[in-house]
mmCIF file of C-alpha atoms and ligand atoms in Angstrom:
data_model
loop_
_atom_site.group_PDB
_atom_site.id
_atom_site.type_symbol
_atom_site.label_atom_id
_atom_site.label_comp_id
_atom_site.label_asym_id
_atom_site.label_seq_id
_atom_site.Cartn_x
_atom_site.Cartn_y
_atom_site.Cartn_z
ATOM 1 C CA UNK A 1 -132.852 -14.988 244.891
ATOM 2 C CA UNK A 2 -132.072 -11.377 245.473
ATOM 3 C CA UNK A 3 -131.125 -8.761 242.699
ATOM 4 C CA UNK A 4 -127.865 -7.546 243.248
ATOM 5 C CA UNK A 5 -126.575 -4.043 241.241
ATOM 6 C CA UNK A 6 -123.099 -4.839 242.174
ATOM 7 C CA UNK A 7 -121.232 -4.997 238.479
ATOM 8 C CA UNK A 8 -117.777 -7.488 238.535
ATOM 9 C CA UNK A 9 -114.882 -5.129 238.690
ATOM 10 C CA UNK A 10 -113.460 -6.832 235.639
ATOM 11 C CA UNK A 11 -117.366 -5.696 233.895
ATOM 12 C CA UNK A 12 -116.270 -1.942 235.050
ATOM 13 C CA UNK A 13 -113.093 -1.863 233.377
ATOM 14 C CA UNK A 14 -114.439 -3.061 230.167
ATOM 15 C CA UNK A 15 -117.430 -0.521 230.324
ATOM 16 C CA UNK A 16 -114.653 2.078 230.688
ATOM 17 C CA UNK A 17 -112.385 1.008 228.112
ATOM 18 C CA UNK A 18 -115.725 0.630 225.813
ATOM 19 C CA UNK A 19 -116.442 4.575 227.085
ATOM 20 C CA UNK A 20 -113.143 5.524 226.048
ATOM 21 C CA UNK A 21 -112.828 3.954 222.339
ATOM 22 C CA UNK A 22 -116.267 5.631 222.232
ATOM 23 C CA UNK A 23 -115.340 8.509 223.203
ATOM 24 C CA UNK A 24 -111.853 8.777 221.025
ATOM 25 C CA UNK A 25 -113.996 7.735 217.694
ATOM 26 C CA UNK A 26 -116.565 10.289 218.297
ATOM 27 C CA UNK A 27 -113.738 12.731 218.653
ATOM 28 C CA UNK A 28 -112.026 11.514 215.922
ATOM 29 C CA UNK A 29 -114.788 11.247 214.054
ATOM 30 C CA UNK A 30 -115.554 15.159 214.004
ATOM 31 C CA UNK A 31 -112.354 16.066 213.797
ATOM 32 C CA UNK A 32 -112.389 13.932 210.162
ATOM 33 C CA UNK A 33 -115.379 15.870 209.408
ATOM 34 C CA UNK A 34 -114.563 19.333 210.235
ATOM 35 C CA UNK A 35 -111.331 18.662 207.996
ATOM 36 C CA UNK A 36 -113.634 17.218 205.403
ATOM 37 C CA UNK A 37 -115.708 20.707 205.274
ATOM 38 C CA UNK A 38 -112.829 23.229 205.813
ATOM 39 C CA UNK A 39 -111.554 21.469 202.441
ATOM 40 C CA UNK A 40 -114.926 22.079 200.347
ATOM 41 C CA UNK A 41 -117.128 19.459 201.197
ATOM 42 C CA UNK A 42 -120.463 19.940 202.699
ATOM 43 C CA UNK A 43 -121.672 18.604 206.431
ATOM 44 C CA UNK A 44 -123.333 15.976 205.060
ATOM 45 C CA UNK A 45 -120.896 14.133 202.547
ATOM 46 C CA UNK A 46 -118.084 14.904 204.935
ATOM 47 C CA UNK A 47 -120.001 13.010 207.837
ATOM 48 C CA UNK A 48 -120.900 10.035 205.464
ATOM 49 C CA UNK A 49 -117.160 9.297 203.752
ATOM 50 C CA UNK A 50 -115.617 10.121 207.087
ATOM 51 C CA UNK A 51 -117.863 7.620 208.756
ATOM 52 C CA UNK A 52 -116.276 5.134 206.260
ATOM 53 C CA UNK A 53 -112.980 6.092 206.655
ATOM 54 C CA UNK A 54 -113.329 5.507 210.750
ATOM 55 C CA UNK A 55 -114.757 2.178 210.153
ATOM 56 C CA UNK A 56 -112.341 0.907 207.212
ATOM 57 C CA UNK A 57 -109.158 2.082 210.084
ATOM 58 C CA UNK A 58 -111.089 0.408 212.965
ATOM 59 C CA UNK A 59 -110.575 -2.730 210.146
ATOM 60 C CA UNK A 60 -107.672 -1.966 209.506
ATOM 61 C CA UNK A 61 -106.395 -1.718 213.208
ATOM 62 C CA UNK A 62 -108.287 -5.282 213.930
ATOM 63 C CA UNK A 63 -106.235 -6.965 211.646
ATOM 64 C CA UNK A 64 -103.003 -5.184 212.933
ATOM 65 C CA UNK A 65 -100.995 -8.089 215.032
ATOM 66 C CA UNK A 66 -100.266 -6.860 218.487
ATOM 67 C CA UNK A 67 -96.469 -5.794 219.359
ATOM 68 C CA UNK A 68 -96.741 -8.473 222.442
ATOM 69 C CA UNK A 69 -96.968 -10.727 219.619
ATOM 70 C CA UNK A 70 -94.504 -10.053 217.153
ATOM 71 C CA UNK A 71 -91.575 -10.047 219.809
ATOM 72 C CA UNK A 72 -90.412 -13.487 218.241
ATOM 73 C CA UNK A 73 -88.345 -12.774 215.641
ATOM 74 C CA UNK A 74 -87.848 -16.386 214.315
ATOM 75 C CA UNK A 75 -91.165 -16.942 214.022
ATOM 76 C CA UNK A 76 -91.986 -13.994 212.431
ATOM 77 C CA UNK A 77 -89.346 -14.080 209.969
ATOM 78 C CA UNK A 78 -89.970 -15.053 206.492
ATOM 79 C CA UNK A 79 -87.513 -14.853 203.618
ATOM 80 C CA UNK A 80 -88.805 -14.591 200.068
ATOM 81 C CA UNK A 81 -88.251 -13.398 196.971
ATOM 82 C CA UNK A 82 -89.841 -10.181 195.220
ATOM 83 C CA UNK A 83 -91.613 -12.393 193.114
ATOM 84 C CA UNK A 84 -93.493 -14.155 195.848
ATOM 85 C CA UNK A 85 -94.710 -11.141 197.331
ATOM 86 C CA UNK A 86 -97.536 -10.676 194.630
ATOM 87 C CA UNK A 87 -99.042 -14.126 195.788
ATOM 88 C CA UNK A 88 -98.741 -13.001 199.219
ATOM 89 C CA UNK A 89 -100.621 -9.797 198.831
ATOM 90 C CA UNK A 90 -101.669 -9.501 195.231
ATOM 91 C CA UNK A 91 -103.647 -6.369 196.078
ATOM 92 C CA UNK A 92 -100.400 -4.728 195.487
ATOM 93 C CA UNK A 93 -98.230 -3.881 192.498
ATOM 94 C CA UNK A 94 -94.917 -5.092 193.958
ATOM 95 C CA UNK A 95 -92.315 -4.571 191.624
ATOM 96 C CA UNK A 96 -93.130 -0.938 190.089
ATOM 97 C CA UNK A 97 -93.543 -0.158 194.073
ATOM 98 C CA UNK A 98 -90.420 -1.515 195.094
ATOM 99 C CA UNK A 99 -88.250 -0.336 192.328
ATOM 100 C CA UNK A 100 -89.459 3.382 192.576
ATOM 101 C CA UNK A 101 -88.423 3.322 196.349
ATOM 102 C CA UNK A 102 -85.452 1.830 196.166
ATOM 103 C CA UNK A 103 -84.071 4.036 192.683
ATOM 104 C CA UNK A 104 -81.339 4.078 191.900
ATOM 105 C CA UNK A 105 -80.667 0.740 193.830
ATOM 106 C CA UNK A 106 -82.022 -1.757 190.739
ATOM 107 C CA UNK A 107 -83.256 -4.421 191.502
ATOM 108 C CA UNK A 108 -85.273 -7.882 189.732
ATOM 109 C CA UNK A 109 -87.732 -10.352 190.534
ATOM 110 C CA UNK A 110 -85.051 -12.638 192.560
ATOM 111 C CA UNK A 111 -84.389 -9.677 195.239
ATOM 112 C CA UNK A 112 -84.377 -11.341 198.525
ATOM 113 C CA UNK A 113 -87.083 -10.095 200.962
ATOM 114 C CA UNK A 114 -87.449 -10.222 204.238
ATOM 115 C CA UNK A 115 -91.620 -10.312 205.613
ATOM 116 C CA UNK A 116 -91.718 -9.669 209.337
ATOM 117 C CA UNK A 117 -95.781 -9.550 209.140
ATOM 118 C CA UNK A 118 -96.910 -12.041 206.873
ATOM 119 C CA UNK A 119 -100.552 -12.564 207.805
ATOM 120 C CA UNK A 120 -100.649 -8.822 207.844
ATOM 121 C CA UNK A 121 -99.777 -8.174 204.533
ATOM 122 C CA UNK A 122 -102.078 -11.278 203.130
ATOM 123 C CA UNK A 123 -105.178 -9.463 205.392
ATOM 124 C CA UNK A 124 -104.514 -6.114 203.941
ATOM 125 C CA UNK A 125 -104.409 -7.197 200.567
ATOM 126 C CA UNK A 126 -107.653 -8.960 200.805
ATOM 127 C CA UNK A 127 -109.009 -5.539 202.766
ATOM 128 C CA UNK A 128 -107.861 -3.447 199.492
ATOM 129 C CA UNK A 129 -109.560 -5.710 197.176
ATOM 130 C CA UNK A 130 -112.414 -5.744 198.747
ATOM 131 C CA UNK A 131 -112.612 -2.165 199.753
ATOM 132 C CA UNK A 132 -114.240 0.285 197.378
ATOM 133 C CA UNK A 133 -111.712 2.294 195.816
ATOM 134 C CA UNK A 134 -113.446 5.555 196.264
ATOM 135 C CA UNK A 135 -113.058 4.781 199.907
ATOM 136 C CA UNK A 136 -109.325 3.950 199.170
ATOM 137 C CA UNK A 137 -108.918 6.911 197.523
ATOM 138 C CA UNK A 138 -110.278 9.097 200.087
ATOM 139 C CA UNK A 139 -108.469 7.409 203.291
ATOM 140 C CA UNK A 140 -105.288 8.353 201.690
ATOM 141 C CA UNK A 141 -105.959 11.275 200.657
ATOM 142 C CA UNK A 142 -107.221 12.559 204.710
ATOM 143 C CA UNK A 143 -104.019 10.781 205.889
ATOM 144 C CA UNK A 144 -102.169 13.386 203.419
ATOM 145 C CA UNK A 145 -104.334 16.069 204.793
ATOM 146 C CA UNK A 146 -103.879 15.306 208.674
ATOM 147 C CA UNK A 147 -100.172 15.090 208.462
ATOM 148 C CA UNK A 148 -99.999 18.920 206.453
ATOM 149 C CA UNK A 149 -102.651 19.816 209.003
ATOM 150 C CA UNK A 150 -99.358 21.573 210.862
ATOM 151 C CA UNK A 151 -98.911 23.824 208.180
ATOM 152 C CA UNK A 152 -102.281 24.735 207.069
ATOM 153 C CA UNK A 153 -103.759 27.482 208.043
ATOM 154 C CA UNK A 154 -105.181 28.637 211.681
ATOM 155 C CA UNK A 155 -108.928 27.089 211.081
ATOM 156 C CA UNK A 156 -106.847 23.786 210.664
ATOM 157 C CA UNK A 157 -105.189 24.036 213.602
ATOM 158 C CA UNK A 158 -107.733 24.952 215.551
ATOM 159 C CA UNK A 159 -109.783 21.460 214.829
ATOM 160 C CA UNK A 160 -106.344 19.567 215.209
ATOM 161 C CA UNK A 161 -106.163 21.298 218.631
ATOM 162 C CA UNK A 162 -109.747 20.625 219.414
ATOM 163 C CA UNK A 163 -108.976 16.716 218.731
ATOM 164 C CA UNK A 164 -105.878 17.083 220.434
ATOM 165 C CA UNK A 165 -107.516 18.002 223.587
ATOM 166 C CA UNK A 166 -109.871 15.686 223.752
ATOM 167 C CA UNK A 167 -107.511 13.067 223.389
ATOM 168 C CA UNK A 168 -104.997 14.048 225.562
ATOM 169 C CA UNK A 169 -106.406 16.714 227.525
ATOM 170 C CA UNK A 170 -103.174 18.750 226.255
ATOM 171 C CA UNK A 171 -102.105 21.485 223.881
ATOM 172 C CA UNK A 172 -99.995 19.631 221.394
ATOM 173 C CA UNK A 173 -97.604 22.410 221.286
ATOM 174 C CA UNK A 174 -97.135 25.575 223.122
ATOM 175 C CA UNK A 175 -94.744 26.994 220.396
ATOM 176 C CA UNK A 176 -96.380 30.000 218.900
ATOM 177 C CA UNK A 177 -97.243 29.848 215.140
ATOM 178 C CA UNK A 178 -95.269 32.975 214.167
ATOM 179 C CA UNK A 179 -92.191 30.845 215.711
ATOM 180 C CA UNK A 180 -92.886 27.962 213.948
ATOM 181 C CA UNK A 181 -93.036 29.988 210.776
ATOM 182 C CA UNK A 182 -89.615 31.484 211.046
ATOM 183 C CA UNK A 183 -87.908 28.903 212.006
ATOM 184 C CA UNK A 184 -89.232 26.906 209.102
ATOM 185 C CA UNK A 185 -88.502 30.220 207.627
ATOM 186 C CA UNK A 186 -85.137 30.056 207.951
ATOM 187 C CA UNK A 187 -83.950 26.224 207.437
ATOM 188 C CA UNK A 188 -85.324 26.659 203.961
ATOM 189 C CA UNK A 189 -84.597 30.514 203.334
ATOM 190 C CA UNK A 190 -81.865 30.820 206.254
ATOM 191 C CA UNK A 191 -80.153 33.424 203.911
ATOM 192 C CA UNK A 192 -82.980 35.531 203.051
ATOM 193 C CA UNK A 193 -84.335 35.815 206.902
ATOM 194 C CA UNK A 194 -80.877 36.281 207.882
ATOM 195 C CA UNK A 195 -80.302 40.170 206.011
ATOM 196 C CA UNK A 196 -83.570 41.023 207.050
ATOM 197 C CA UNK A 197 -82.513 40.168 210.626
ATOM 198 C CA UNK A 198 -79.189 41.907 210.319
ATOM 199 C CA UNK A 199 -80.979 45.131 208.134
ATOM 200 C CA UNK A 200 -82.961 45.223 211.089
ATOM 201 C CA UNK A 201 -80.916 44.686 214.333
ATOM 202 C CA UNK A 202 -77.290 44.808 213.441
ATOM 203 C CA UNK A 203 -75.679 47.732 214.403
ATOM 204 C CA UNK A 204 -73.405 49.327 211.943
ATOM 205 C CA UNK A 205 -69.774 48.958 213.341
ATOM 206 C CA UNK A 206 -70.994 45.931 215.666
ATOM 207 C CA UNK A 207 -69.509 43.345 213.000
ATOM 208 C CA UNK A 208 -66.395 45.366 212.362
ATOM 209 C CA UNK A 209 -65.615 45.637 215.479
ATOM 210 C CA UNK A 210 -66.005 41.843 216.355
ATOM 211 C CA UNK A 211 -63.803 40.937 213.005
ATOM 212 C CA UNK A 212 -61.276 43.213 214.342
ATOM 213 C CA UNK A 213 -61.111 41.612 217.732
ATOM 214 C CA UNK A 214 -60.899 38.069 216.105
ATOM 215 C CA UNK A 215 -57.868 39.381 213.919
ATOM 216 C CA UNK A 216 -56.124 40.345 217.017
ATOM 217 C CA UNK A 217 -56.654 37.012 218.742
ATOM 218 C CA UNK A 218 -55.543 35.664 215.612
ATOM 219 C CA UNK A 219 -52.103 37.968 215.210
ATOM 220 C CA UNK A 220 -51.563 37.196 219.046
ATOM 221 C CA UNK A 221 -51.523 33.254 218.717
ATOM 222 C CA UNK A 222 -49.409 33.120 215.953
ATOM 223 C CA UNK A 223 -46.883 35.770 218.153
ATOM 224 C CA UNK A 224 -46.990 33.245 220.997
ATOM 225 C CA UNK A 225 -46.121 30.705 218.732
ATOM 226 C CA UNK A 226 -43.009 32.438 218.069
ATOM 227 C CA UNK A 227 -42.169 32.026 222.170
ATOM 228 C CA UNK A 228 -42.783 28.784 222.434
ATOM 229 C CA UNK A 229 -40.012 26.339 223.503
ATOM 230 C CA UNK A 230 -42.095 23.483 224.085
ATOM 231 C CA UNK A 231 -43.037 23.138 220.601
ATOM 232 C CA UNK A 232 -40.979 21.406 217.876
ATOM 233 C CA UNK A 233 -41.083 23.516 214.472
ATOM 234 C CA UNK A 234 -43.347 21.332 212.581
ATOM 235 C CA UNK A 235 -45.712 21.418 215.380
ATOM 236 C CA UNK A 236 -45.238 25.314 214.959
ATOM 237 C CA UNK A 237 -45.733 24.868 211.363
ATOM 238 C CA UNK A 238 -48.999 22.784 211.845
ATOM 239 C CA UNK A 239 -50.433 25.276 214.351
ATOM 240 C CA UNK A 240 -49.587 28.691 212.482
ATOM 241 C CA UNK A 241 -51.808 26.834 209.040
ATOM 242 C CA UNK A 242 -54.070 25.743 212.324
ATOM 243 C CA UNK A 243 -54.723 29.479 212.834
ATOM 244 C CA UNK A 244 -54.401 30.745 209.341
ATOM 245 C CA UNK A 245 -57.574 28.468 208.417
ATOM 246 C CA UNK A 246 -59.399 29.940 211.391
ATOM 247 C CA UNK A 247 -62.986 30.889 209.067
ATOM 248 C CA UNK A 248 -64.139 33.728 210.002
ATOM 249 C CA UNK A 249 -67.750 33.568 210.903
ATOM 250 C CA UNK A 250 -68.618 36.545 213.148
ATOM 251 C CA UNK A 251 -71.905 37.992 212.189
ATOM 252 C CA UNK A 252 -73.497 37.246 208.891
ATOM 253 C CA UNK A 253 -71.650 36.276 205.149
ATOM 254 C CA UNK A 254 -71.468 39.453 202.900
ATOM 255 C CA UNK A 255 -73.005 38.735 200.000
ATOM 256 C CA UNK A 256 -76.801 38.203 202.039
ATOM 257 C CA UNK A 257 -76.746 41.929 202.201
ATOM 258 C CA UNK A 258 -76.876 42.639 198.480
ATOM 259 C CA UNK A 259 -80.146 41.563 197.549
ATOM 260 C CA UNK A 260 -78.610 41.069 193.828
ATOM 261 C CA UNK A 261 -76.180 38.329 194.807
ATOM 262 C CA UNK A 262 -78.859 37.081 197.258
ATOM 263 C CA UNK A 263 -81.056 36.332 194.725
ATOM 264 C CA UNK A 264 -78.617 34.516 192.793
ATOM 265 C CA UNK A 265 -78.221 32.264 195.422
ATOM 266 C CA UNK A 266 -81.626 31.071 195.963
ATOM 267 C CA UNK A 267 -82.228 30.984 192.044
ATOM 268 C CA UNK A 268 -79.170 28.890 191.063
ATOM 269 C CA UNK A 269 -80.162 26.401 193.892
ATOM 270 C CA UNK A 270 -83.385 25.859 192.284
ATOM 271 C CA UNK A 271 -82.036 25.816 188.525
ATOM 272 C CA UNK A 272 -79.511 23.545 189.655
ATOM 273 C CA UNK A 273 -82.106 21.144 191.363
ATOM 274 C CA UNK A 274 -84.321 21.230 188.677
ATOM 275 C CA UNK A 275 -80.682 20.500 186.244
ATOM 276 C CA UNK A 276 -80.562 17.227 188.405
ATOM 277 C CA UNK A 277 -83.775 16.032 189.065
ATOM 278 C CA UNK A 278 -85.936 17.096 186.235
ATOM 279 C CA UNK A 279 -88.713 19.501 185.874
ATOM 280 C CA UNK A 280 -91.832 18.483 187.997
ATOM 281 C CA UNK A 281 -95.072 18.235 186.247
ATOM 282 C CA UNK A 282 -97.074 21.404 187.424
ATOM 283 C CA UNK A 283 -100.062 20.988 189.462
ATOM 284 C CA UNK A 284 -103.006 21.441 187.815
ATOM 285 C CA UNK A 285 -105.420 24.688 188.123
ATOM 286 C CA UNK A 286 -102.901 27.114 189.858
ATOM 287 C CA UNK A 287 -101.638 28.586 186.661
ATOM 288 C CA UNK A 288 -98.570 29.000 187.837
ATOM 289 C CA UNK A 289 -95.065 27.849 187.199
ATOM 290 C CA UNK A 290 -93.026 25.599 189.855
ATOM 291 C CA UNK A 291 -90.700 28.384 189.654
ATOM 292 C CA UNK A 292 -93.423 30.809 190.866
ATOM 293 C CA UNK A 293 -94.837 28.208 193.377
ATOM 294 C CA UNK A 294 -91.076 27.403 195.017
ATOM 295 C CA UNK A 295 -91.593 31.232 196.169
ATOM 296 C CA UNK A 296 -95.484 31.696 196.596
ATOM 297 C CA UNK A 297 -95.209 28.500 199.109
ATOM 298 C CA UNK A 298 -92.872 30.130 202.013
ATOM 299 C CA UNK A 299 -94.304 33.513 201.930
ATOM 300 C CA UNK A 300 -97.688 31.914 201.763
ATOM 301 C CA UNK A 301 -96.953 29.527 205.034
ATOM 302 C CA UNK A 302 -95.778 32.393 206.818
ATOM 303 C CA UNK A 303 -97.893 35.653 206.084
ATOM 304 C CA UNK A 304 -99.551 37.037 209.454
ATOM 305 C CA UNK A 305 -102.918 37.376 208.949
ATOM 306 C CA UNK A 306 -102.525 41.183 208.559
ATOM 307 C CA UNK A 307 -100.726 40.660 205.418
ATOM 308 C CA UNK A 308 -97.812 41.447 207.660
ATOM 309 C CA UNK A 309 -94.356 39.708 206.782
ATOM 310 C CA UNK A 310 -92.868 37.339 209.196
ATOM 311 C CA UNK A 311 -89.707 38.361 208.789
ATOM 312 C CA UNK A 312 -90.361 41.916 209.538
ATOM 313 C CA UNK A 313 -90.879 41.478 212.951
ATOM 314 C CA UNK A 314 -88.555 41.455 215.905
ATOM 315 C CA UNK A 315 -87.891 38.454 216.889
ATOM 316 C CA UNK A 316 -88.586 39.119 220.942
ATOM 317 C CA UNK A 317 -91.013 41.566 221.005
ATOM 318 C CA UNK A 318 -93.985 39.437 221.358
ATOM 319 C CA UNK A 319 -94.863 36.027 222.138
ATOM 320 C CA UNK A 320 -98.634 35.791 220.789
ATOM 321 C CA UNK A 321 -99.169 33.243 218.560
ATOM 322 C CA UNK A 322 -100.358 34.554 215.423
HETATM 323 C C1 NAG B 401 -111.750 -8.435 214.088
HETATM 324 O O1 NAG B 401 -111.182 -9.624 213.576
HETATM 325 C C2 NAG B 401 -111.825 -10.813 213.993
HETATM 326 C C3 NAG B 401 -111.092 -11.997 213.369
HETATM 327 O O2 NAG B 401 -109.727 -11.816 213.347
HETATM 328 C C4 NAG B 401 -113.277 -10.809 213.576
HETATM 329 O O3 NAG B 401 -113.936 -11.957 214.079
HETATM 330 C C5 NAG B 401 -113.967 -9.550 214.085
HETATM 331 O O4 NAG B 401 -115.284 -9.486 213.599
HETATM 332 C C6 NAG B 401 -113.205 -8.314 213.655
HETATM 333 N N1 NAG B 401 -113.812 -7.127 214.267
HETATM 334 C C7 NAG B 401 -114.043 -6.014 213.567
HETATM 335 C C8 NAG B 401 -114.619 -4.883 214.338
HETATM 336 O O5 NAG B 401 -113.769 -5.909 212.391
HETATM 337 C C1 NAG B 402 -81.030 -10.323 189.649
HETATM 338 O O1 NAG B 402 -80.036 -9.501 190.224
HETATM 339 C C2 NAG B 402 -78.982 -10.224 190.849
HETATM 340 C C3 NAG B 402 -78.085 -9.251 191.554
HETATM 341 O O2 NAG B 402 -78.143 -7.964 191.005
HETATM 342 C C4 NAG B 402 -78.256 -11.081 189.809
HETATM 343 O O3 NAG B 402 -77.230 -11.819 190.415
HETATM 344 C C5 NAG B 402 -79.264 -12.021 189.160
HETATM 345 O O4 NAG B 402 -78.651 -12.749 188.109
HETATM 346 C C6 NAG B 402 -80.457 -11.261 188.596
HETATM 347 N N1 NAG B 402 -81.471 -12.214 188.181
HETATM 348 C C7 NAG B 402 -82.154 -12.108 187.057
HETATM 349 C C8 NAG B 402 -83.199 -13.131 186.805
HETATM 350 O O5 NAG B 402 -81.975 -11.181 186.260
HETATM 351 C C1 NAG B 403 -117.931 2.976 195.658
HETATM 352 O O1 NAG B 403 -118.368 4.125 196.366
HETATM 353 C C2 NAG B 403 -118.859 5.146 195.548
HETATM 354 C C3 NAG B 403 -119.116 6.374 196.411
HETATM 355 O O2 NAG B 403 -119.757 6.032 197.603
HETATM 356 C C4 NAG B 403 -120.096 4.679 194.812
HETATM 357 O O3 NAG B 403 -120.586 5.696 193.978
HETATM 358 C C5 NAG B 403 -119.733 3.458 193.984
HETATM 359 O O4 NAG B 403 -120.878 2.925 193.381
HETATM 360 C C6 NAG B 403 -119.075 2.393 194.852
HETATM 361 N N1 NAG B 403 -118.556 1.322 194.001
HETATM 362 C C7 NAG B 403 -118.812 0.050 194.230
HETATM 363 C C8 NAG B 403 -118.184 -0.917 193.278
HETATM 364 O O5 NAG B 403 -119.467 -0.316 195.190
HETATM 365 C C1 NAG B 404 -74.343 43.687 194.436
HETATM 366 O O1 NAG B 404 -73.806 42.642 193.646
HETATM 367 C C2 NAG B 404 -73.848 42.906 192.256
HETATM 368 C C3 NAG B 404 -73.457 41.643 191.506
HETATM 369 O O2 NAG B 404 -72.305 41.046 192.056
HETATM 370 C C4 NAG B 404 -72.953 44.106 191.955
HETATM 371 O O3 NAG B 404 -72.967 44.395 190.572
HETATM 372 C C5 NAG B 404 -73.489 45.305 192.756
HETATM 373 O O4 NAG B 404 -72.620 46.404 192.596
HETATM 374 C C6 NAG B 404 -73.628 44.982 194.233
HETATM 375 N N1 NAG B 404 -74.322 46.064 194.904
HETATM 376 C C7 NAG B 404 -73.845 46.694 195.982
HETATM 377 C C8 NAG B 404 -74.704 47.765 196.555
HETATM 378 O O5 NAG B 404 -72.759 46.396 196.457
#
């Protein structure tokens, strides 16, 4: 009998697939780590509880059922009540869970439930019993830390990227930091960003001169109306309060350009959140107040690394990423 070095095709594919899990958990892998020593920790603990982490997720995925096999639905439906949910998966504290996500919606022990992944949620339960909680603690916590990863600060990014490209063999985004920033900039402190746009840009008469126009247009409708044979009066009626209510929205509200008033703004919508939901327990070791850190956190996320402000820039002068 001869020796043959052909390999089945069916053997290649497998090798490759094997190559490519390999290749994504050594990627992964580092990525983990670098994370793990950007935050603090040293090479060597990093490598060792990120090791654990990889192998408790490739667990976890194993005992993930497939999407081919959930497709079902009758099969994979199972009504219960809350109460039965703590034999299912006793790992978990059910009720206290359940009730803080679904406040203010109360709800009791006889609360219908619907499980669509039964043997998943018996698994998992006996994976976080018998999973040392350190380990618990610290998968959680790097699933908190690779989802802020986005708005940490350029090291972070960098790894992300790193991983990214490995992966995909693709920059994840080609949107420039500094464009990132303001526009996360502005859906939080829209008001703020606005008068330094306008301080900035605006010319003088440029907003007057709009308003003007958009009183004319105004004054000119409600003259046509007058010429209008077409029209029954209470359809004149019903287009003149049409045109009175016409907002006027050309350029930027007044009040953003005294910083007094501005101020105001931004402070009562914190004092009124806080009036509705509560103070928030301050995090320890800052020494600050949640007042101070509702402030610190947007200029923080969006300080150039020249200590330059964000907002002071022009918006289309440069596309580097910061
Ligand atoms: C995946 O699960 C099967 C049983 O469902 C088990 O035999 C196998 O050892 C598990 N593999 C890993 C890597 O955990
Ligand atoms: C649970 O809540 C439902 C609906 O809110 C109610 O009908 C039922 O009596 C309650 N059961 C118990 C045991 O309190
Ligand atoms: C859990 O892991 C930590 C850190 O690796 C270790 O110190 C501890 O002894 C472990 N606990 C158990 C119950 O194995
Ligand atoms: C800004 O608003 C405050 C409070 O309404 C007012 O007292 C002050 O005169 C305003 N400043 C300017 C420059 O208009």
């Amino acid at each position: 009998m001869t020796h043959t070095n052909l390999v089945p095709l069916y053997c290649l594919h497998f090798t490759i697939l094997l190559m490519w899990i390999f290749q994504y958990l050594t990627a992964y892998l580092n990525f983990l780590v670098e994370l793990g020593v950007l935050l603090g920790g040293s090479e060597e603990t990093s490598q060792t509880l990120m090791k654990e982490i990889v192998d408790f997720e490739t667990t976890l995925a194993n005992i993930t059922v497939p999407q081919e096999e959930r497709r079902d639905e009758e099969l994979i439906y199972h009504k219960v009540e809350a109460k039965d949910l703590k034999d299912l998966a006793p790992a978990v504290d059910w009720m206290p869970y359940l009730t803080e996500v679904f406040a203010p919606v109360t709800l009791n022990e006889s609360e219908p439930v619907v499980v669509y992944a039964k043997e998943y949620l018996q698994k998992v339960s006996e994976l976080i019993a018998n999973t040392n909680k350190s380990l618990l603690n610290n998968y959680m916590i790097m699933k908190v830390v690779r989802k802020m990863v986005s708005v940490l600060d350029q090291r972070f990014q960098d790894v992300e990227q790193r991983f990214l490209e490995v992966m995909y063999g693709t920059k994840k985004s080609c949107t420039p930091r500094w464009k990132l920033c303001v526009s996360d900039t502005d859906s939080a402190l829209g008001f703020a960003l606005g008068a330094l746009f306008v301080k900035d840009t605006f010319a003088e008469d440029s907003k007057a001169t709009a308003e003007e126009m958009v009183a004319e247009i105004k004054r000119a409708f409600e003259d046509s109306l007058k010429d209008v044979s077409w029209m029954d009066s209470d359809t004149k009626k019903a287009a003149k309060e049409k045109a009175d209510a016409i907002y006027n929205m050309v350029g930027y509200p007044e009040f953003i350009m005294n910083a007094t008033k501005l101020d105001k703004v931004f402070n009562d919508a914190y004092v009124n959140w806080i009036k509705k939901n509560g103070e928030e327990a301050t995090l320890p070791a800052l020494g600050m107040t949640n007042h101070q850190l509702f402030f610190v956190g947007f200029a923080q996320h969006c300080l150039l690394p020249s200590g330059e402000v964000v907002g002071e820039r022009k918006y289309h002068d440069t596309d580097k990423d910061l």
